[in-house]
Coordinates of C-alpha atoms in Angstrom, one line a residue:
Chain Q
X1061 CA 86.9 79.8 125.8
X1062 CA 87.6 76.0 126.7
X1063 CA 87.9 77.3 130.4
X1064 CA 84.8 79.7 130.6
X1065 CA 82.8 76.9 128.6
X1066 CA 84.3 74.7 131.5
X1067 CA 83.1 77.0 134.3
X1068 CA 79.6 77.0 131.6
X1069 CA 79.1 73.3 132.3
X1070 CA 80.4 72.7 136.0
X1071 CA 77.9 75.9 136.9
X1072 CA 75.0 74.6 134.9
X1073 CA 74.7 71.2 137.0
X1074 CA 74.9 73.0 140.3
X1075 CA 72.2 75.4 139.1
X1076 CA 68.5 74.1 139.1
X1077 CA 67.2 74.6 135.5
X1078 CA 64.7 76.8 136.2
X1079 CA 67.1 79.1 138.1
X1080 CA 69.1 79.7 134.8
X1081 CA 66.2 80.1 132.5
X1082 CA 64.8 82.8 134.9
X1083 CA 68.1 85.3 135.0
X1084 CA 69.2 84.6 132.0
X1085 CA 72.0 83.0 133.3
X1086 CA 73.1 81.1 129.6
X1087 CA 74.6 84.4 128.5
X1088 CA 76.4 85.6 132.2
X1089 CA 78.0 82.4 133.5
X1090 CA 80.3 81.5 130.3
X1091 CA 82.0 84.4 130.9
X1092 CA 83.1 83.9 134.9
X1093 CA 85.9 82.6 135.4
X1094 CA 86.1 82.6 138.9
X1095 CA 89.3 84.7 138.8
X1096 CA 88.4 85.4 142.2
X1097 CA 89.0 89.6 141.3
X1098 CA 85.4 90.0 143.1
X1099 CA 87.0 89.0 146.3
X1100 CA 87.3 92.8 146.7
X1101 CA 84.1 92.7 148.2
X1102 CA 84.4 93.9 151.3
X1103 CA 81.1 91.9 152.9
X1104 CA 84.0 89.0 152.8
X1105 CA 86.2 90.5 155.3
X1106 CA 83.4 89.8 158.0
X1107 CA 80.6 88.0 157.4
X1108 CA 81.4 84.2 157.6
X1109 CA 80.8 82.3 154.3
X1110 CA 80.2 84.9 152.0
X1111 CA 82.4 86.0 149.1
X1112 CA 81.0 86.9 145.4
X1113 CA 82.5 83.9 143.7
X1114 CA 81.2 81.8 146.1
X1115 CA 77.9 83.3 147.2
X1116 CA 77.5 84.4 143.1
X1117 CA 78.4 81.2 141.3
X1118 CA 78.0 78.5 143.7
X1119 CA 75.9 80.0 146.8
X1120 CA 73.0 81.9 145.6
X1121 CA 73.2 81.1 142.0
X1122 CA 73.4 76.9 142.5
X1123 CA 71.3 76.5 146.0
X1124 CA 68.3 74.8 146.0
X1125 CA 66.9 77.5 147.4
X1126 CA 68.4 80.7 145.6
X1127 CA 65.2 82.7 146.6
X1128 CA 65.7 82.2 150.5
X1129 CA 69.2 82.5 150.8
X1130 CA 70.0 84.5 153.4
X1131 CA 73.6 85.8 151.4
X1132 CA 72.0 87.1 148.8
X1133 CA 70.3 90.2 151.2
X1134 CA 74.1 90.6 152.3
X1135 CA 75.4 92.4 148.8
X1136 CA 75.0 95.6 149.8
X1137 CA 75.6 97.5 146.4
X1138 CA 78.9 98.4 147.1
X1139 CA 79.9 98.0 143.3
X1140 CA 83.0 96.8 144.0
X1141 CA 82.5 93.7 142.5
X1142 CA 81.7 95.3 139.1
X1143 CA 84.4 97.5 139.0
X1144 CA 87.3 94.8 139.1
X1145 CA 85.3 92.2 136.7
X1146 CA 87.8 91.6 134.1
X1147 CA 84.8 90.7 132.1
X1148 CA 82.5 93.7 133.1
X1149 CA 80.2 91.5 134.9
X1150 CA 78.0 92.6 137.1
X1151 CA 77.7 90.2 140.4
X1152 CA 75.5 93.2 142.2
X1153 CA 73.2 93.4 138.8
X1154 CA 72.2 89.7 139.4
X1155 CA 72.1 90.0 142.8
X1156 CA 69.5 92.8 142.5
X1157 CA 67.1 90.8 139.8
X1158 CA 67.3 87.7 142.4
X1159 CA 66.6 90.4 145.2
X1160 CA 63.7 91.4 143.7
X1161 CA 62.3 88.0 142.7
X1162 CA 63.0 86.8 147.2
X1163 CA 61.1 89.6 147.9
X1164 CA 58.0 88.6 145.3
X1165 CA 58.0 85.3 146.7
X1166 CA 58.1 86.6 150.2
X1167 CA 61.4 85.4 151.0
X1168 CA 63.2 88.2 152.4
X1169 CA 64.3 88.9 155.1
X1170 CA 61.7 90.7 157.7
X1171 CA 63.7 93.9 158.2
X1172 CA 63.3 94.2 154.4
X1173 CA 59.8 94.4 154.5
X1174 CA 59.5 96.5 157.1
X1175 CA 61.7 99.4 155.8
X1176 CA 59.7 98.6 152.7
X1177 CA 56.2 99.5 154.4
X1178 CA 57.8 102.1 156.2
X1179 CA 58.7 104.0 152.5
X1180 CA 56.0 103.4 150.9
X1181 CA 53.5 104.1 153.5
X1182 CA 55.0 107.4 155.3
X1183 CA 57.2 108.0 152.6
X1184 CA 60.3 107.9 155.1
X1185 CA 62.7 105.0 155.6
X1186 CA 62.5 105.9 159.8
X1187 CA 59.4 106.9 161.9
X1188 CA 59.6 110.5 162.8
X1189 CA 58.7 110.5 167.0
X1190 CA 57.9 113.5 169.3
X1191 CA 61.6 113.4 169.6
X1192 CA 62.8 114.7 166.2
X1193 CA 59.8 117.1 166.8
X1194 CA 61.9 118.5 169.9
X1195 CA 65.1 118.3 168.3
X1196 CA 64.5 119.7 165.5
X1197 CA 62.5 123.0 167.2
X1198 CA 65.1 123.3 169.2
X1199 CA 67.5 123.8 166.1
X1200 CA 65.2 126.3 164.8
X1201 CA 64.4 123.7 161.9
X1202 CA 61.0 123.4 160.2
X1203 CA 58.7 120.1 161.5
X1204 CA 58.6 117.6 159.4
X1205 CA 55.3 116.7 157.3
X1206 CA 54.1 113.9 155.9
X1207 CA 52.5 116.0 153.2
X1208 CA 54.6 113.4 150.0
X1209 CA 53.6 110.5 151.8
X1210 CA 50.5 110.3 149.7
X1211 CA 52.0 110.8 146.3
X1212 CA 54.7 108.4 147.1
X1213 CA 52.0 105.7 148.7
X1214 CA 50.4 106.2 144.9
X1215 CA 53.8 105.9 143.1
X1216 CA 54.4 103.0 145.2
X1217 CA 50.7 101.3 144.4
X1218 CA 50.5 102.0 140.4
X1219 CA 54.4 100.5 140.1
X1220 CA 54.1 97.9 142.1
X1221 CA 55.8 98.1 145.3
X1222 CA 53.1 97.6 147.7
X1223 CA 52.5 94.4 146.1
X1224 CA 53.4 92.5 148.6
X1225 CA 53.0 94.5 151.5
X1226 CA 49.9 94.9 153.8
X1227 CA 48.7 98.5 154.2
X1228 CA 46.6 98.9 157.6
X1229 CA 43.5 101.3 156.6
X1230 CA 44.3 103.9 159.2
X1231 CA 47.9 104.4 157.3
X1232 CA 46.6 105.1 154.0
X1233 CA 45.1 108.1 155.0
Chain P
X771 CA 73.0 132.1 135.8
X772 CA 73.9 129.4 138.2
X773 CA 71.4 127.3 139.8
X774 CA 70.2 127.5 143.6
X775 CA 70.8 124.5 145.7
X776 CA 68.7 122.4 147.2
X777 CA 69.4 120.3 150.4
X778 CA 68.9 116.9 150.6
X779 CA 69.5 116.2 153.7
X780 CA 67.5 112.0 154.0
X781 CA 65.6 110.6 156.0
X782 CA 68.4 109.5 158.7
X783 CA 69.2 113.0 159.0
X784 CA 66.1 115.0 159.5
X785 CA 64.6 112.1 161.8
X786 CA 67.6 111.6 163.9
X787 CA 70.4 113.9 163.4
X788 CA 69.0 117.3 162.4
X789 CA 71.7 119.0 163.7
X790 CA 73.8 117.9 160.6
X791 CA 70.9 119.7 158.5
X792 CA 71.5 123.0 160.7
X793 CA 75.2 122.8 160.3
X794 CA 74.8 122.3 156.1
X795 CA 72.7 125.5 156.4
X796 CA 74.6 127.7 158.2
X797 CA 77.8 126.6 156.5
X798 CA 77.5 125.9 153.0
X799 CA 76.2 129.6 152.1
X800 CA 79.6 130.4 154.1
X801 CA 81.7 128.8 151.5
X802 CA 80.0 129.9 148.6
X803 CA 77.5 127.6 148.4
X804 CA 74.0 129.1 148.5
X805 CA 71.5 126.7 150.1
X806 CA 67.6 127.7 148.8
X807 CA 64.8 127.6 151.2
X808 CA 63.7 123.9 152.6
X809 CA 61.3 122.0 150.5
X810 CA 59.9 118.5 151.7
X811 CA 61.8 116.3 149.7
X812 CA 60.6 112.5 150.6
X813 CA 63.0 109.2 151.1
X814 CA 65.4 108.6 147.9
X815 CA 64.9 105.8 148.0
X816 CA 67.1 103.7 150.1
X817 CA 69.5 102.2 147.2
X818 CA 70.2 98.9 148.8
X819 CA 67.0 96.5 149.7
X820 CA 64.3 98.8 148.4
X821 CA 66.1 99.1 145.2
X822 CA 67.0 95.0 145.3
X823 CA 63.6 94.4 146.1
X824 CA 61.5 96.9 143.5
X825 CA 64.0 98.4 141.0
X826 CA 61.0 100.6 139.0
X827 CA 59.2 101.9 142.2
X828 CA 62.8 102.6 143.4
X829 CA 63.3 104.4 140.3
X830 CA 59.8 106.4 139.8
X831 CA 60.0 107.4 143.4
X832 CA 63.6 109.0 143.4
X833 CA 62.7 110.7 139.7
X834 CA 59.7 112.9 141.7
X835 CA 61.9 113.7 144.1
X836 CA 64.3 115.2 141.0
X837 CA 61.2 116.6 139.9
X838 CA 60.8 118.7 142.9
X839 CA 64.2 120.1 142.5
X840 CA 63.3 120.8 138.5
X841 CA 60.2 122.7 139.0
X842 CA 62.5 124.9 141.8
X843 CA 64.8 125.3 139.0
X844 CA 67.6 124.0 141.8
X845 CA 70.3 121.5 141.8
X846 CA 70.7 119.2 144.7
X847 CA 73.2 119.0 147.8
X848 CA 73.2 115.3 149.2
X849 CA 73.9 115.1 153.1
X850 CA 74.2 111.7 152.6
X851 CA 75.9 108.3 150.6
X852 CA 72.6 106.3 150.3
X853 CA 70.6 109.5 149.1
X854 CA 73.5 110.7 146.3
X855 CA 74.1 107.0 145.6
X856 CA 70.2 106.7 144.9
X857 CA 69.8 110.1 143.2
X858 CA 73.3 109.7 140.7
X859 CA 72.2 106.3 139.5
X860 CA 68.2 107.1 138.7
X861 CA 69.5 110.8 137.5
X862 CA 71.6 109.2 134.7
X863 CA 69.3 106.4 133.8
X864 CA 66.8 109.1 132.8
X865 CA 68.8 111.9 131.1
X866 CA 70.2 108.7 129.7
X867 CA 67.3 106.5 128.2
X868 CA 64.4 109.1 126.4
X869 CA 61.8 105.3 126.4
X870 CA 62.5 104.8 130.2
X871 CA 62.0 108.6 131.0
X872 CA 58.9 108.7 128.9
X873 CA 58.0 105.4 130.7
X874 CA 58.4 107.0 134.1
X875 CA 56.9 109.9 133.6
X876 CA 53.4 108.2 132.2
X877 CA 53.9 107.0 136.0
X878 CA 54.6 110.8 137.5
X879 CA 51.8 112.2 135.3
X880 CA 49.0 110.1 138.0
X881 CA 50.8 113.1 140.5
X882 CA 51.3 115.6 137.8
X883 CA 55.2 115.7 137.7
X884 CA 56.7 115.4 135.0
X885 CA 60.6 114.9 135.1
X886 CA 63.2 116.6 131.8
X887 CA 66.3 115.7 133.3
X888 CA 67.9 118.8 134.4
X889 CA 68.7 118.4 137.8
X890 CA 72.2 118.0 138.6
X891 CA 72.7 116.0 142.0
X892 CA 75.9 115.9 143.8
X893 CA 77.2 114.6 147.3
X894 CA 77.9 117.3 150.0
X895 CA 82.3 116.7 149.7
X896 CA 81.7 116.3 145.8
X897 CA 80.3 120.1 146.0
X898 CA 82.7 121.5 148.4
X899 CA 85.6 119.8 146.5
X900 CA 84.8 120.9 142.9
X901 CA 82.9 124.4 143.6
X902 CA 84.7 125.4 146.4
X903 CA 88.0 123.9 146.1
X904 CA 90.4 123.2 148.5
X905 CA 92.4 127.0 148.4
X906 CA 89.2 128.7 149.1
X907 CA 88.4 126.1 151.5
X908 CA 91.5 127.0 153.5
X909 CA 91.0 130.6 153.2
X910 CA 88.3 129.9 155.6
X911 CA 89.9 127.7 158.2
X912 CA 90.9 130.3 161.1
X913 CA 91.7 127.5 163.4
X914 CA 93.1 124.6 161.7
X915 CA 92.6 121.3 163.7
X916 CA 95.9 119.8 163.3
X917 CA 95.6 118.3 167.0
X918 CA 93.4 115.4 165.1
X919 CA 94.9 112.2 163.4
X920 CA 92.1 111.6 161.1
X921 CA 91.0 108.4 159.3
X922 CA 89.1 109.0 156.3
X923 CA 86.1 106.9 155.8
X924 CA 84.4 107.9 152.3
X925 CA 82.0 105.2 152.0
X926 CA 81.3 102.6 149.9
X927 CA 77.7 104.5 148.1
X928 CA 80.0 107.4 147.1
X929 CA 82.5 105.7 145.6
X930 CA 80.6 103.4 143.3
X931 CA 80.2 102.9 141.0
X932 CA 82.5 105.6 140.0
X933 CA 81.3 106.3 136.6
X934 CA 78.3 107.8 137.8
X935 CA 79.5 108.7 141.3
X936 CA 82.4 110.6 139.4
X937 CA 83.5 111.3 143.1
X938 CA 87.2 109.9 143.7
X939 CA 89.2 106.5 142.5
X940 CA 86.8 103.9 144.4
X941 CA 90.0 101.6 144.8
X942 CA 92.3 104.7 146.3
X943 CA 90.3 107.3 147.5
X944 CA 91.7 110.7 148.4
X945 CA 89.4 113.1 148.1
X946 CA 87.8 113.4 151.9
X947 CA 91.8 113.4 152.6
X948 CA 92.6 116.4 150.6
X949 CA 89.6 118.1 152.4
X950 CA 90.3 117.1 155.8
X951 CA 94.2 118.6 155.1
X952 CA 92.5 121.9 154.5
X953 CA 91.1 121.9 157.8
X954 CA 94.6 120.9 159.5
X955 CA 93.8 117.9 160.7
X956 CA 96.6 115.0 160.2
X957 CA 95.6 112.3 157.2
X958 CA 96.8 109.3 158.4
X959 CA 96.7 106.5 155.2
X960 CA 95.9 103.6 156.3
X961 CA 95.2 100.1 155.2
X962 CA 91.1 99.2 155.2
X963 CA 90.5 102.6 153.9
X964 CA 87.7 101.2 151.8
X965 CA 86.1 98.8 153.6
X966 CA 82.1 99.1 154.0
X967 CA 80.6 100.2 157.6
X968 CA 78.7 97.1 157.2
X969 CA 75.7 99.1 158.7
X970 CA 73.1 97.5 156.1
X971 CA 74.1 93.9 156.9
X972 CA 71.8 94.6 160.1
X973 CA 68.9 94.6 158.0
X974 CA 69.7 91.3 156.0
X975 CA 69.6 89.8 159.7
X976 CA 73.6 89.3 159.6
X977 CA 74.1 91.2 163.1
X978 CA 77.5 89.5 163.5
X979 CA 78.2 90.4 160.1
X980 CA 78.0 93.9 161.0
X981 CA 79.7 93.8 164.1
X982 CA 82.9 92.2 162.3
X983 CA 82.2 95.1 160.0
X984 CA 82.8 97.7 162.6
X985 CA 85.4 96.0 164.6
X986 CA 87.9 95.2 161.5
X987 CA 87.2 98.8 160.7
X988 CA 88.5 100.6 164.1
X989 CA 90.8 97.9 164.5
X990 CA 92.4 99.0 160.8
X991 CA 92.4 102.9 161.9
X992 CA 94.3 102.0 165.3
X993 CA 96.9 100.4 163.4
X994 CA 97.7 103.1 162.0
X995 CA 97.3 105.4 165.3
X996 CA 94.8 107.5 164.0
X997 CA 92.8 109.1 166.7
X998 CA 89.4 109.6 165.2
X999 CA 87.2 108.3 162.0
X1000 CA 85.9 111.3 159.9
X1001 CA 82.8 110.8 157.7
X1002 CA 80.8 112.2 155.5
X1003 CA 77.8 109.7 155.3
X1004 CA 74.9 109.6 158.3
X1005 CA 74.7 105.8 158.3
X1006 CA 78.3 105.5 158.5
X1007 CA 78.3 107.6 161.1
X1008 CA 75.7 105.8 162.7
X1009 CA 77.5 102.4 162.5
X1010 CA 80.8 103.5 164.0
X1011 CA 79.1 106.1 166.3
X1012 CA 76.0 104.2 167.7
X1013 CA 77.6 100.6 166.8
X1014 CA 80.6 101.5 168.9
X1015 CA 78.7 102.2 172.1
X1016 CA 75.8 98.7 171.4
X1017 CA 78.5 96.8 170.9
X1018 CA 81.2 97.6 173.4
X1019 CA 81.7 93.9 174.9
X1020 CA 82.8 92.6 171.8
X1021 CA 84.9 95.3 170.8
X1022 CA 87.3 94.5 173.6
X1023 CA 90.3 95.5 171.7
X1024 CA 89.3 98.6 170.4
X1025 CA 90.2 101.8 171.5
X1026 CA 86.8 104.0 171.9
X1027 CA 87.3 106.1 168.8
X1028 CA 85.1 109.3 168.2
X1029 CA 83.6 109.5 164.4
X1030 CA 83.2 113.1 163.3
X1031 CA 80.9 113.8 160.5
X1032 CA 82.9 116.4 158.3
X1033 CA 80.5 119.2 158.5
X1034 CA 81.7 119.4 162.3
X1035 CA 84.8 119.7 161.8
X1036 CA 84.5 122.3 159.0
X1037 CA 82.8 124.2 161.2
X1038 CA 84.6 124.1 164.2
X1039 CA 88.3 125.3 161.8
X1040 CA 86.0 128.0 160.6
X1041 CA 85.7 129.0 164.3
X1042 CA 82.4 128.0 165.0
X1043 CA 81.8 127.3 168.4
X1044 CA 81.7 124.1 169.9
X1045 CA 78.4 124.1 171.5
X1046 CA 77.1 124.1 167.8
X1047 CA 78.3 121.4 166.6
X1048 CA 76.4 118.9 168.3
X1049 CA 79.8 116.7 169.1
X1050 CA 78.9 116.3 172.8
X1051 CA 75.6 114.2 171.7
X1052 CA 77.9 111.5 169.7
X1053 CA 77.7 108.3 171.7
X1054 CA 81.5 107.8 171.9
X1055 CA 83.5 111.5 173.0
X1056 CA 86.9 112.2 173.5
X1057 CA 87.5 114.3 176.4
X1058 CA 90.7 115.5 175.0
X1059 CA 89.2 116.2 171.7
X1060 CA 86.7 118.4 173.1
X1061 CA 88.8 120.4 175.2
X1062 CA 90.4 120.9 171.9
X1063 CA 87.2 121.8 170.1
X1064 CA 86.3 124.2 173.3
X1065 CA 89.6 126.0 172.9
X1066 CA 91.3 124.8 176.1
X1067 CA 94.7 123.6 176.8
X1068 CA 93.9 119.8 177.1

């Protein structure tokens, strides 16, 4: 464990204080030892400066700012990461908790939010327009309703997710 | 006595691309499996931000729409990766933790659901592959389509993670392979095979991101000479389909290459016609293709 404790201390400077107390980070980092097996995620292969070890250990985990950084909304649950992790860690787990934190400190990105408010307040992640009405009569399909949209706008309030988001009157009804 | 089905088809396909919802129902019941009458089921939620961003919500909201499918006494069909993705993972965190299901369902009492676990979700291919199986799948192909050099593209939300997917080996997928060679068509293997669309990049603001996404994609199939990408996920779909035809001008070195969402091509090798299948409204078409699909000489 000389190496992992290694990896422990080198981690622990780059990572504000408050950072590692928040996600429980004293029990996760020990254990990576950037074996680089997480490379597997495929987000590497095209988005410029992004890979797990980097974006996990050093990126997200050590920046100043690990709240608003824009690689963190670019793990897109894939799993990959977890399934090669010769230590069962979980990259996409901590990625998730640190997800959820941006986005209570209003730090995600604005797409995020919107398909957010878009769930929670029609109950659908895409706007239904005149032209899914046509389509979808034309097909011999039933219209759509938005008769769920209420219990999921209350589902949304009592757990928290409209926390952060502003509901417009005219949308709650 | 075997459960109905119910179909989940998600929000991208009822909103966008209902035809895929028309197809499921006209040709699931024709391979044995019975689809129940439409209930309202509402987003899954989406597994990727909404679930980064509020885990529990994400949670309580996909167990009511499990609890819709338990008080039909149904199991669920998933038209989508995102929606089974969403579905698998909350499914087995309930049946699997009795203080997080009691937890949850204090929350689904405020809307009078109440949620015991019995649904049983799985992925569109998932059903066909394990109900069905792939001799009684060919015993309904009356006109195999073995003009087509297929690519698979499973997906990255229904291959992970695979303990709960329990769909096919995440790292070496086969399965949408096996079921395109029942329908004829020409598996071509190929290197890339498990790379993400990149579609939800977009929405973390990394446009270029996704781009690169698409481009190493279609670049990987034409490598390997296959003629077409075949899918069985509507945001896929809409990356390569949509993303193909916004992005043309940096996608210089691709070949235009049609994406067909499986259900298309099952229908058209069980002789459906082509007019029903919806392929002339893809944003990238193959001429040759659809003379195929029509039945002429091309």
């Amino acid at each position: 464990m000389i190496i992992a404790s290694g990896v422990f201390f080198v981690t622990i400077i780059k990572t504000p204080t408050s950072i590692v107390k928040q996600f429980n980070l004293e029990k996760f980092l020990p254990y990576c030892l950037k074996c680089s097996n997480c490379q597997i995620c495929p987000v590497t292969d095209f988005s410029e400066d992004y890979t797990p070890t980097e974006s996990f250990v050093y990126d997200i985990i050590s920046s100043e700012d690990p709240l608003g950084n824009v690689n963190l909304w670019k793990c897109v649950s894939c799993h990959y990461c977890q399934d090669v992790c010769p230590f069962g860690l979980s990259p996409h787990n901590l990625f998730m908790e640190i997800k959820a934190a941006s986005y209570s400190e209003g730090k995600s990105p604005s797409a995020v939010t919107s398909l957010i408010k878009s769930i929670v307040t029609t109950g659908r992640g895409f706007g239904v327009s005149t032209r899914t009405d046509k389509m979808r009569e034309k097909l011999g399909l039933s219209p759509l309703t938005s008769n769920g949209a209420k219990d999921v706008l209350k589902l949304s309030e009592i757990t928290g997710a409209t926390k952060h988001i502003i509901i417009e009157k005219e949308e709650e009804q | 006595m075997t459960k109905p089905n119910l179909l989940f088809t998600g929000c991208l396909i009822e909103v966008n691309y209902p035809y895929l919802e028309k197809l499921a129902n006209d040709l699931l019941p024709k391979i044995g499996l019975g689809i129940s009458d439409r209930i309202e089921f509402m987003c899954c939620p989406e597994p990727i931000s909404f679930r980064g961003a509020t885990d529990y919500s994400w949670l309580v909201l996909a167990a009511r729409n499990l609890c819709l499918a338990e008080q039909k006494g149904a199991n669920i069909i998933s038209l989508c990766n995102g929606c089974e993705n969403t579905l698998a993972q909350a499914n087995i965190m309930l049946q699997n933790d009795p203080e997080l299901l009691e937890k949850v369902n204090r929350d689904l009492a405020e809307i009078g659901f109440n949620y015991k676990g019995t649904v049983k979700t799985r992925h569109f291919l998932q059903a066909i592959y394990e109900e069905v199986g792939l001799e009684k799948l060919k015993s309904f192909v009356t006109r195999p389509l073995s003009f087509l050099k297929g690519a698979s593209h499973a997906g990255c939300h229904l291959l992970n993670p695979a303990d709960i997917l329990k769909f096919d080996d995440p790292l070496d997928p086969v399965v949408l392979d096996e079921l395109m060679d029942a329908l004829g068509i020409e598996v071509i293997d190929y290197e890339g095979k498990t790379l993400c669309c990149g579609v939800s990049l977009a929405t973390a603001d990394d446009r270029e991101g996704s781009i690169n996404a698409l481009k190493t994609k279609l670049l990987a199939t034409q490598k390997y000479d296959a003629d077409c990408l075949i899918v069985g996920c509507p945001f896929c779909f809409k990356q390569y389909d949509v993303g193909q035809r916004l992005n043309r001008k940096r996608l210089d070195e691709v070949e235009p290459t049609p994406v067909y969402y499986y259900l298309q091509l099952l229908g058209l090798a069980m002789g459906l016609p082509f007019e029903e299948t919806s392929i002339s409204t893809h944003k990238i078409k193959s001429q040759a293709h659809m003379a195929l699909f029509k039945g002429e000489e091309a």
